Amino acid sequence: MADTLTIALDAMGGDAGADMVVPGAALSAERHPDMRFQLFGDQARIAPLLDKHPKLKERATIRHSDVFVAMDAKPSQALRQGRGKSSMWQAIDAVKLGDANCAVSAGNTGALMAMARFVLKTLPGIERPAIAAIWPTLRSESIVLDVGATIGADAQQLVEFAIMGEAMARCLFGVEKPTVGLLNIGVEEIKGVEQVKEAAQLLRNLNLPLEYVGFVEGDDIGKGTVDVVVTEGFTGNIALKTAEGTAKQLAAYLKLSLTRTLLSKIGAVLAFDAFRALRDRMDPRKHNGGVFLGLNGVVVKSHGGTDALGFATAIDVAIEMVRNDLVNKIKTDMAGLGHANAAIEADALPAG
């Protein structure tokens, strides 16, 4: 693949829209001097912002759209009203047409998934796409999926999520055989709902480029016990929001404790470097970017309330997925799953 990639950006997505997207693209342009950018949205709003970043302007084009998807719009409404016209749709369509290598948006998650699935379609063998989050852990980082795309999943879909997750882990972490665990209420084989136990049995018996380690519990996510944690979207989204809320809660507690007395304030000054390192480690902007897995193209969702640094991180994730050929890795592994399932079915047939 050529070194020069083109990134399609929904410039109107997110809480701040172009005011956040353009500076974020400018940061990304500094990190990746070989990238080109297409900014989809209101030219009258984007152009003055682009003038402030001459290095980005040299490698960016504006594709005007005066239709934007509201952050609170229902996916069905956004799909109907923005079809072919909205900045979000056009950014995704650029990937389909081959004008861009990937698309990044901080816009409405449901609308983005609905449009991406409609425009790009799912890969062969993938019944439902998933959103994969990059999760900071004590070890380094892990991938957790699904965090909101698919509510409820049967055993086969959980296996598909495992395959998509390991492909992303190979792209992002450079590991040859990622470790994978199924999120459950305990590590014992008898625990959990039937679809999770059935998925575990399938993963044990399949010859795939992953190392299935068994069930993992909620506290294993933060420990970094495995490279990939697999669950369905309802549970995954609750886990994600709980972790985000807990991090904010702990930060608030810490701030109150450090400013409570004169002695604690002095201690805070003395431990300033340690607290700064902790803040940097927990900074959600440095782990931003949910990857839509299972689509025939790379689409990354940035947090809607992030700033330029966070949006640049989401662009970084998209670039890594393209450069490491995520889509073809999933295609290849899904083909392997199909062959493995066929072999298992053949073995189950009665002799003669």
mmCIF file of C-alpha atoms in Angstrom:
data_model
loop_
_atom_site.group_PDB
_atom_site.id
_atom_site.type_symbol
_atom_site.label_atom_id
_atom_site.label_comp_id
_atom_site.label_asym_id
_atom_site.label_seq_id
_atom_site.Cartn_x
_atom_site.Cartn_y
_atom_site.Cartn_z
ATOM 1 C CA MET A 1 0.000 0.000 0.000
ATOM 2 C CA ALA A 2 1.270 3.491 -0.842
ATOM 3 C CA ASP A 3 2.696 5.538 2.012
ATOM 4 C CA THR A 4 0.418 8.484 1.194
ATOM 5 C CA LEU A 5 -3.042 7.889 2.607
ATOM 6 C CA THR A 6 -6.147 10.044 2.401
ATOM 7 C CA ILE A 7 -8.265 10.504 5.507
ATOM 8 C CA ALA A 8 -11.937 11.487 5.142
ATOM 9 C CA LEU A 9 -13.121 13.602 8.073
ATOM 10 C CA ASP A 10 -16.664 14.474 9.043
ATOM 11 C CA ALA A 11 -15.789 18.069 9.919
ATOM 12 C CA MET A 12 -19.201 18.816 11.439
ATOM 13 C CA GLY A 13 -19.347 15.897 13.878
ATOM 14 C CA GLY A 14 -18.921 16.149 17.639
ATOM 15 C CA ASP A 15 -19.923 18.699 20.244
ATOM 16 C CA ALA A 16 -17.641 21.397 18.794
ATOM 17 C CA GLY A 17 -17.733 20.408 15.117
ATOM 18 C CA ALA A 18 -15.179 22.047 12.855
ATOM 19 C CA ASP A 19 -13.693 24.063 15.745
ATOM 20 C CA MET A 20 -12.351 20.784 17.108
ATOM 21 C CA VAL A 21 -11.934 18.710 13.940
ATOM 22 C CA VAL A 22 -9.709 21.137 12.011
ATOM 23 C CA PRO A 23 -7.162 21.658 14.844
ATOM 24 C CA GLY A 24 -7.204 17.895 15.402
ATOM 25 C CA ALA A 25 -6.452 17.307 11.732
ATOM 26 C CA ALA A 26 -3.658 19.883 11.980
ATOM 27 C CA LEU A 27 -2.055 17.911 14.836
ATOM 28 C CA SER A 28 -2.369 14.741 12.790
ATOM 29 C CA ALA A 29 -0.792 16.475 9.793
ATOM 30 C CA GLU A 30 2.238 17.311 11.927
ATOM 31 C CA ARG A 31 2.525 13.694 13.094
ATOM 32 C CA HIS A 32 2.000 12.270 9.611
ATOM 33 C CA PRO A 33 3.520 14.553 6.965
ATOM 34 C CA ASP A 34 2.656 12.017 4.258
ATOM 35 C CA MET A 35 -1.122 12.135 4.890
ATOM 36 C CA ARG A 36 -3.768 13.947 2.893
ATOM 37 C CA PHE A 37 -7.147 15.024 4.285
ATOM 38 C CA GLN A 38 -10.646 15.532 2.930
ATOM 39 C CA LEU A 39 -12.838 17.686 5.156
ATOM 40 C CA PHE A 40 -16.574 17.256 4.608
ATOM 41 C CA GLY A 41 -18.855 20.014 5.849
ATOM 42 C CA ASP A 42 -19.733 23.690 5.643
ATOM 43 C CA GLN A 43 -17.012 25.404 3.618
ATOM 44 C CA ALA A 44 -17.797 28.811 5.139
ATOM 45 C CA ARG A 45 -17.014 27.422 8.603
ATOM 46 C CA ILE A 46 -14.087 25.198 7.649
ATOM 47 C CA ALA A 47 -12.092 27.526 5.371
ATOM 48 C CA PRO A 48 -11.273 30.245 7.978
ATOM 49 C CA LEU A 49 -10.144 27.561 10.415
ATOM 50 C CA LEU A 50 -7.998 25.944 7.747
ATOM 51 C CA ASP A 51 -6.303 29.293 7.052
ATOM 52 C CA LYS A 52 -4.902 29.153 10.610
ATOM 53 C CA HIS A 53 -3.090 25.895 9.830
ATOM 54 C CA PRO A 54 -1.100 26.407 6.606
ATOM 55 C CA LYS A 55 0.646 23.013 6.773
ATOM 56 C CA LEU A 56 -2.693 21.243 6.921
ATOM 57 C CA LYS A 57 -4.153 23.493 4.245
ATOM 58 C CA GLU A 58 -1.464 22.401 1.790
ATOM 59 C CA ARG A 59 -2.661 18.801 2.067
ATOM 60 C CA ALA A 60 -6.386 19.239 2.641
ATOM 61 C CA THR A 61 -9.413 19.704 0.446
ATOM 62 C CA ILE A 62 -12.860 20.849 1.507
ATOM 63 C CA ARG A 63 -15.919 18.972 0.228
ATOM 64 C CA HIS A 64 -18.890 21.216 0.914
ATOM 65 C CA SER A 65 -22.037 19.892 2.551
ATOM 66 C CA ASP A 66 -24.752 21.948 4.190
ATOM 67 C CA VAL A 67 -26.467 18.921 5.768
ATOM 68 C CA PHE A 68 -25.214 17.807 9.195
ATOM 69 C CA VAL A 69 -26.278 14.996 11.528
ATOM 70 C CA ALA A 70 -27.330 16.261 14.945
ATOM 71 C CA MET A 71 -25.798 14.549 17.974
ATOM 72 C CA ASP A 72 -29.248 13.634 19.271
ATOM 73 C CA ALA A 73 -30.752 12.518 15.947
ATOM 74 C CA LYS A 74 -32.266 9.062 15.734
ATOM 75 C CA PRO A 75 -30.211 6.777 13.440
ATOM 76 C CA SER A 76 -33.203 6.040 11.204
ATOM 77 C CA GLN A 77 -33.951 9.750 10.847
ATOM 78 C CA ALA A 78 -30.306 10.605 10.143
ATOM 79 C CA LEU A 79 -30.095 7.821 7.570
ATOM 80 C CA ARG A 80 -33.226 9.001 5.814
ATOM 81 C CA GLN A 81 -32.550 12.738 5.860
ATOM 82 C CA GLY A 82 -28.774 12.643 5.362
ATOM 83 C CA ARG A 83 -28.622 9.950 2.704
ATOM 84 C CA GLY A 84 -26.085 11.023 0.104
ATOM 85 C CA LYS A 85 -25.994 14.606 1.394
ATOM 86 C CA SER A 86 -24.720 14.882 4.963
ATOM 87 C CA SER A 87 -21.069 15.449 5.831
ATOM 88 C CA MET A 88 -21.072 12.128 7.704
ATOM 89 C CA TRP A 89 -22.469 10.172 4.770
ATOM 90 C CA GLN A 90 -20.090 11.763 2.268
ATOM 91 C CA ALA A 91 -17.042 10.982 4.423
ATOM 92 C CA ILE A 92 -18.052 7.301 4.543
ATOM 93 C CA ASP A 93 -18.922 7.283 0.848
ATOM 94 C CA ALA A 94 -15.409 8.550 0.034
ATOM 95 C CA VAL A 95 -14.088 5.286 1.491
ATOM 96 C CA LYS A 96 -16.499 3.229 -0.591
ATOM 97 C CA LEU A 97 -15.563 5.103 -3.782
ATOM 98 C CA GLY A 98 -11.842 4.722 -3.105
ATOM 99 C CA ASP A 99 -11.288 8.475 -2.733
ATOM 100 C CA ALA A 100 -10.182 7.966 0.892
ATOM 101 C CA ASN A 101 -8.589 5.107 2.801
ATOM 102 C CA CYS A 102 -10.608 5.588 5.991
ATOM 103 C CA ALA A 103 -13.195 7.845 7.612
ATOM 104 C CA VAL A 104 -13.199 9.455 11.060
ATOM 105 C CA SER A 105 -16.144 11.159 12.754
ATOM 106 C CA ALA A 106 -16.943 12.443 16.238
ATOM 107 C CA GLY A 107 -20.633 12.570 15.371
ATOM 108 C CA ASN A 108 -23.718 10.641 16.449
ATOM 109 C CA THR A 109 -22.612 7.031 17.080
ATOM 110 C CA GLY A 110 -25.868 5.356 16.075
ATOM 111 C CA ALA A 111 -26.149 7.379 12.879
ATOM 112 C CA LEU A 112 -22.507 6.731 11.998
ATOM 113 C CA MET A 113 -22.918 2.981 12.422
ATOM 114 C CA ALA A 114 -26.185 2.932 10.460
ATOM 115 C CA MET A 115 -24.664 4.893 7.578
ATOM 116 C CA ALA A 116 -21.402 2.951 7.595
ATOM 117 C CA ARG A 117 -23.238 -0.350 7.511
ATOM 118 C CA PHE A 118 -25.557 0.856 4.736
ATOM 119 C CA VAL A 119 -22.795 2.331 2.565
ATOM 120 C CA LEU A 120 -19.908 -0.081 3.127
ATOM 121 C CA LYS A 121 -21.831 -3.297 3.934
ATOM 122 C CA THR A 122 -20.506 -6.014 6.223
ATOM 123 C CA LEU A 123 -17.708 -8.378 5.248
ATOM 124 C CA PRO A 124 -18.493 -11.943 4.122
ATOM 125 C CA GLY A 125 -19.408 -14.097 7.097
ATOM 126 C CA ILE A 126 -19.995 -11.157 9.447
ATOM 127 C CA GLU A 127 -23.582 -11.043 10.645
ATOM 128 C CA ARG A 128 -23.275 -7.866 12.717
ATOM 129 C CA PRO A 129 -20.522 -5.268 13.057
ATOM 130 C CA ALA A 130 -19.005 -4.313 16.408
ATOM 131 C CA ILE A 131 -17.424 -1.250 17.986
ATOM 132 C CA ALA A 132 -14.026 -1.937 19.519
ATOM 133 C CA ALA A 133 -12.602 0.353 22.210
ATOM 134 C CA ILE A 134 -8.948 0.745 23.138
ATOM 135 C CA TRP A 135 -8.785 0.294 26.914
ATOM 136 C CA PRO A 136 -5.868 1.507 29.095
ATOM 137 C CA THR A 137 -4.711 -1.235 31.459
ATOM 138 C CA LEU A 138 -2.066 -1.878 34.111
ATOM 139 C CA ARG A 139 -0.124 -3.851 31.511
ATOM 140 C CA SER A 140 -0.527 -1.449 28.568
ATOM 141 C CA GLU A 141 -3.698 -1.471 26.465
ATOM 142 C CA SER A 142 -6.373 -3.988 25.559
ATOM 143 C CA ILE A 143 -9.201 -4.099 23.041
ATOM 144 C CA VAL A 144 -12.769 -4.502 24.287
ATOM 145 C CA LEU A 145 -15.654 -5.264 21.951
ATOM 146 C CA ASP A 146 -18.517 -4.856 21.435
ATOM 147 C CA VAL A 147 -19.114 -1.604 23.309
ATOM 148 C CA GLY A 148 -22.479 -0.683 21.848
ATOM 149 C CA ALA A 149 -23.162 -1.705 18.260
ATOM 150 C CA THR A 150 -24.902 -5.050 18.836
ATOM 151 C CA ILE A 151 -27.248 -5.507 21.787
ATOM 152 C CA GLY A 152 -27.338 -9.200 22.540
ATOM 153 C CA ALA A 153 -25.255 -11.739 20.621
ATOM 154 C CA ASP A 154 -25.398 -15.478 20.047
ATOM 155 C CA ALA A 155 -22.395 -17.797 20.272
ATOM 156 C CA GLN A 156 -21.468 -17.507 16.595
ATOM 157 C CA GLN A 157 -21.533 -13.719 16.751
ATOM 158 C CA LEU A 158 -19.300 -13.734 19.824
ATOM 159 C CA VAL A 159 -16.819 -15.885 17.902
ATOM 160 C CA GLU A 160 -16.965 -13.363 15.041
ATOM 161 C CA PHE A 161 -16.250 -10.582 17.543
ATOM 162 C CA ALA A 162 -13.239 -12.567 18.802
ATOM 163 C CA ILE A 163 -11.882 -12.860 15.267
ATOM 164 C CA MET A 164 -12.405 -9.165 14.541
ATOM 165 C CA GLY A 165 -10.811 -8.243 17.861
ATOM 166 C CA GLU A 166 -7.720 -10.387 17.330
ATOM 167 C CA ALA A 167 -7.272 -8.914 13.842
ATOM 168 C CA MET A 168 -7.373 -5.419 15.321
ATOM 169 C CA ALA A 169 -4.936 -6.444 18.076
ATOM 170 C CA ARG A 170 -2.492 -7.700 15.477
ATOM 171 C CA CYS A 171 -2.765 -4.355 13.679
ATOM 172 C CA LEU A 172 -2.495 -2.170 16.766
ATOM 173 C CA PHE A 173 -0.206 -4.111 19.095
ATOM 174 C CA GLY A 174 1.896 -6.045 16.595
ATOM 175 C CA VAL A 175 1.312 -9.369 18.364
ATOM 176 C CA GLU A 176 1.250 -12.477 16.209
ATOM 177 C CA LYS A 177 -1.287 -14.446 18.270
ATOM 178 C CA PRO A 178 -3.335 -12.192 20.580
ATOM 179 C CA THR A 179 -4.796 -13.595 23.780
ATOM 180 C CA VAL A 180 -8.612 -13.511 23.880
ATOM 181 C CA GLY A 181 -11.046 -13.897 26.767
ATOM 182 C CA LEU A 182 -14.832 -13.952 27.003
ATOM 183 C CA LEU A 183 -16.259 -11.539 29.587
ATOM 184 C CA ASN A 184 -18.283 -13.491 32.141
ATOM 185 C CA ILE A 185 -19.497 -13.422 35.760
ATOM 186 C CA GLY A 186 -16.794 -15.898 36.777
ATOM 187 C CA VAL A 187 -13.913 -17.896 35.343
ATOM 188 C CA GLU A 188 -15.493 -21.297 36.060
ATOM 189 C CA GLU A 189 -16.789 -23.113 32.975
ATOM 190 C CA ILE A 190 -20.208 -23.735 34.517
ATOM 191 C CA LYS A 191 -20.928 -20.011 34.966
ATOM 192 C CA GLY A 192 -22.589 -17.627 32.526
ATOM 193 C CA VAL A 193 -25.391 -17.640 29.992
ATOM 194 C CA GLU A 194 -25.596 -20.417 27.426
ATOM 195 C CA GLN A 195 -24.444 -18.372 24.446
ATOM 196 C CA VAL A 196 -21.236 -17.386 26.240
ATOM 197 C CA LYS A 197 -20.523 -20.989 27.274
ATOM 198 C CA GLU A 198 -21.219 -22.170 23.737
ATOM 199 C CA ALA A 199 -18.910 -19.501 22.291
ATOM 200 C CA ALA A 200 -16.188 -20.677 24.673
ATOM 201 C CA GLN A 201 -16.525 -24.236 23.365
ATOM 202 C CA LEU A 202 -16.293 -23.034 19.768
ATOM 203 C CA LEU A 203 -13.207 -20.927 20.442
ATOM 204 C CA ARG A 204 -11.453 -23.863 22.127
ATOM 205 C CA ASN A 205 -11.970 -26.068 19.084
ATOM 206 C CA LEU A 206 -11.144 -23.631 16.277
ATOM 207 C CA ASN A 207 -7.694 -23.238 14.750
ATOM 208 C CA LEU A 208 -7.457 -19.448 14.540
ATOM 209 C CA PRO A 209 -4.638 -16.871 14.899
ATOM 210 C CA LEU A 210 -5.567 -16.245 18.531
ATOM 211 C CA GLU A 211 -4.955 -17.817 21.924
ATOM 212 C CA TYR A 212 -8.216 -18.336 23.732
ATOM 213 C CA VAL A 213 -7.533 -18.227 27.488
ATOM 214 C CA GLY A 214 -11.075 -18.736 28.786
ATOM 215 C CA PHE A 215 -13.474 -16.555 30.764
ATOM 216 C CA VAL A 216 -12.374 -13.224 32.227
ATOM 217 C CA GLU A 217 -14.174 -11.063 34.776
ATOM 218 C CA GLY A 218 -14.780 -7.335 34.908
ATOM 219 C CA ASP A 219 -11.669 -6.586 36.952
ATOM 220 C CA ASP A 220 -9.520 -8.397 34.391
ATOM 221 C CA ILE A 221 -10.200 -5.627 31.856
ATOM 222 C CA GLY A 222 -8.232 -3.028 33.799
ATOM 223 C CA LYS A 223 -5.538 -5.560 34.701
ATOM 224 C CA GLY A 224 -4.855 -6.237 31.031
ATOM 225 C CA THR A 225 -5.206 -9.992 31.562
ATOM 226 C CA VAL A 226 -5.791 -10.530 27.823
ATOM 227 C CA ASP A 227 -5.224 -8.565 24.634
ATOM 228 C CA VAL A 228 -8.885 -8.825 23.589
ATOM 229 C CA VAL A 229 -11.989 -8.921 25.790
ATOM 230 C CA VAL A 230 -15.126 -10.121 23.994
ATOM 231 C CA THR A 231 -18.699 -9.388 25.043
ATOM 232 C CA GLU A 232 -21.970 -8.191 23.547
ATOM 233 C CA GLY A 233 -22.818 -4.511 23.151
ATOM 234 C CA PHE A 234 -25.147 -4.020 26.116
ATOM 235 C CA THR A 235 -22.656 -5.322 28.666
ATOM 236 C CA GLY A 236 -19.695 -3.754 26.882
ATOM 237 C CA ASN A 237 -21.245 -0.309 26.808
ATOM 238 C CA ILE A 238 -22.119 -0.456 30.504
ATOM 239 C CA ALA A 239 -18.551 -1.541 31.311
ATOM 240 C CA LEU A 240 -17.150 1.331 29.234
ATOM 241 C CA LYS A 241 -19.377 3.998 30.784
ATOM 242 C CA THR A 242 -18.765 2.617 34.281
ATOM 243 C CA ALA A 243 -15.006 2.803 33.780
ATOM 244 C CA GLU A 244 -15.231 6.366 32.441
ATOM 245 C CA GLY A 245 -17.394 7.420 35.378
ATOM 246 C CA THR A 246 -15.135 5.732 37.931
ATOM 247 C CA ALA A 247 -12.073 7.485 36.493
ATOM 248 C CA LYS A 248 -13.816 10.869 36.839
ATOM 249 C CA GLN A 249 -14.949 9.982 40.362
ATOM 250 C CA LEU A 250 -11.425 9.047 41.459
ATOM 251 C CA ALA A 251 -10.009 12.218 39.915
ATOM 252 C CA ALA A 252 -12.564 14.286 41.851
ATOM 253 C CA TYR A 253 -11.781 12.448 45.106
ATOM 254 C CA LEU A 254 -8.062 12.975 44.564
ATOM 255 C CA LYS A 255 -8.504 16.680 43.900
ATOM 256 C CA LEU A 256 -10.592 17.118 47.051
ATOM 257 C CA SER A 257 -8.070 15.215 49.151
ATOM 258 C CA LEU A 258 -5.110 17.207 47.838
ATOM 259 C CA THR A 259 -6.724 20.576 48.542
ATOM 260 C CA ARG A 260 -8.316 19.749 51.912
ATOM 261 C CA THR A 261 -5.550 21.022 54.201
ATOM 262 C CA LEU A 262 -2.365 23.067 53.980
ATOM 263 C CA LEU A 263 -0.307 19.920 54.584
ATOM 264 C CA SER A 264 -2.038 18.045 51.760
ATOM 265 C CA LYS A 265 -1.458 21.015 49.443
ATOM 266 C CA ILE A 266 2.249 20.934 50.259
ATOM 267 C CA GLY A 267 2.263 17.185 49.617
ATOM 268 C CA ALA A 268 0.565 17.744 46.266
ATOM 269 C CA VAL A 269 3.300 20.174 45.236
ATOM 270 C CA LEU A 270 6.022 17.708 46.257
ATOM 271 C CA ALA A 271 4.314 14.883 44.326
ATOM 272 C CA PHE A 272 3.523 17.035 41.296
ATOM 273 C CA ASP A 273 5.540 14.936 38.822
ATOM 274 C CA ALA A 274 3.911 11.711 39.991
ATOM 275 C CA PHE A 275 0.421 13.182 39.693
ATOM 276 C CA ARG A 276 1.209 14.526 36.230
ATOM 277 C CA ALA A 277 2.360 11.070 35.131
ATOM 278 C CA LEU A 278 -0.853 9.572 36.531
ATOM 279 C CA ARG A 279 -2.954 12.168 34.710
ATOM 280 C CA ASP A 280 -1.190 11.447 31.440
ATOM 281 C CA ARG A 281 -1.639 7.703 31.896
ATOM 282 C CA MET A 282 -5.380 8.083 32.497
ATOM 283 C CA ASP A 283 -5.970 10.790 29.888
ATOM 284 C CA PRO A 284 -8.927 9.520 27.791
ATOM 285 C CA ARG A 285 -7.786 11.624 24.847
ATOM 286 C CA LYS A 286 -4.784 9.354 24.433
ATOM 287 C CA HIS A 287 -6.987 6.260 24.099
ATOM 288 C CA ASN A 288 -9.644 7.796 21.871
ATOM 289 C CA GLY A 289 -11.061 6.108 18.807
ATOM 290 C CA GLY A 290 -13.634 3.308 18.561
ATOM 291 C CA VAL A 291 -13.095 1.141 15.486
ATOM 292 C CA PHE A 292 -16.138 -0.122 13.591
ATOM 293 C CA LEU A 293 -15.198 -3.734 12.895
ATOM 294 C CA GLY A 294 -16.762 -6.050 10.334
ATOM 295 C CA LEU A 295 -17.324 -3.453 7.614
ATOM 296 C CA ASN A 296 -15.845 -3.399 4.134
ATOM 297 C CA GLY A 297 -13.783 -0.337 4.997
ATOM 298 C CA VAL A 298 -12.206 1.442 7.966
ATOM 299 C CA VAL A 299 -14.408 3.806 10.006
ATOM 300 C CA VAL A 300 -13.335 5.198 13.379
ATOM 301 C CA LYS A 301 -15.597 6.934 15.890
ATOM 302 C CA SER A 302 -14.063 9.653 18.029
ATOM 303 C CA HIS A 303 -15.637 10.656 21.338
ATOM 304 C CA GLY A 304 -18.018 13.527 20.637
ATOM 305 C CA GLY A 305 -16.785 15.645 23.542
ATOM 306 C CA THR A 306 -13.061 15.303 22.872
ATOM 307 C CA ASP A 307 -10.660 18.080 21.907
ATOM 308 C CA ALA A 308 -8.086 18.406 19.108
ATOM 309 C CA LEU A 309 -5.611 16.062 20.807
ATOM 310 C CA GLY A 310 -8.246 13.370 21.247
ATOM 311 C CA PHE A 311 -9.424 13.683 17.658
ATOM 312 C CA ALA A 312 -5.841 13.411 16.405
ATOM 313 C CA THR A 313 -5.539 10.182 18.403
ATOM 314 C CA ALA A 314 -8.628 8.794 16.653
ATOM 315 C CA ILE A 315 -7.035 9.640 13.305
ATOM 316 C CA ASP A 316 -3.876 7.820 14.433
ATOM 317 C CA VAL A 317 -5.941 4.712 15.139
ATOM 318 C CA ALA A 318 -7.558 4.877 11.690
ATOM 319 C CA ILE A 319 -4.156 5.186 10.030
ATOM 320 C CA GLU A 320 -2.845 2.146 11.935
ATOM 321 C CA MET A 321 -5.858 0.089 10.854
ATOM 322 C CA VAL A 322 -5.313 0.973 7.182
ATOM 323 C CA ARG A 323 -1.554 0.553 7.152
ATOM 324 C CA ASN A 324 -1.823 -2.845 8.835
ATOM 325 C CA ASP A 325 -4.552 -4.015 6.448
ATOM 326 C CA LEU A 326 -7.267 -4.610 9.036
ATOM 327 C CA VAL A 327 -10.070 -5.369 6.575
ATOM 328 C CA ASN A 328 -8.136 -8.068 4.726
ATOM 329 C CA LYS A 329 -6.960 -9.630 7.992
ATOM 330 C CA ILE A 330 -10.593 -10.012 9.068
ATOM 331 C CA LYS A 331 -11.551 -11.387 5.633
ATOM 332 C CA THR A 332 -8.793 -13.992 5.783
ATOM 333 C CA ASP A 333 -9.589 -15.053 9.334
ATOM 334 C CA MET A 334 -13.320 -15.237 8.644
ATOM 335 C CA ALA A 335 -12.580 -17.497 5.660
ATOM 336 C CA GLY A 336 -10.561 -19.684 8.023
ATOM 337 C CA LEU A 337 -13.506 -19.770 10.412
ATOM 338 C CA GLY A 338 -15.762 -20.930 7.567
ATOM 339 C CA HIS A 339 -13.398 -23.772 6.699
ATOM 340 C CA ALA A 340 -13.099 -24.766 10.359
ATOM 341 C CA ASN A 341 -16.881 -24.803 10.828
ATOM 342 C CA ALA A 342 -17.260 -26.929 7.704
ATOM 343 C CA ALA A 343 -14.714 -29.420 9.030
ATOM 344 C CA ILE A 344 -16.461 -29.630 12.409
ATOM 345 C CA GLU A 345 -19.817 -30.236 10.713
ATOM 346 C CA ALA A 346 -18.279 -32.915 8.494
ATOM 347 C CA ASP A 347 -16.796 -34.704 11.520
ATOM 348 C CA ALA A 348 -20.219 -34.655 13.179
ATOM 349 C CA LEU A 349 -21.902 -36.505 10.300
ATOM 350 C CA PRO A 350 -22.535 -40.231 10.845
ATOM 351 C CA ALA A 351 -20.149 -42.563 9.030
ATOM 352 C CA GLY A 352 -21.392 -44.064 5.767
#
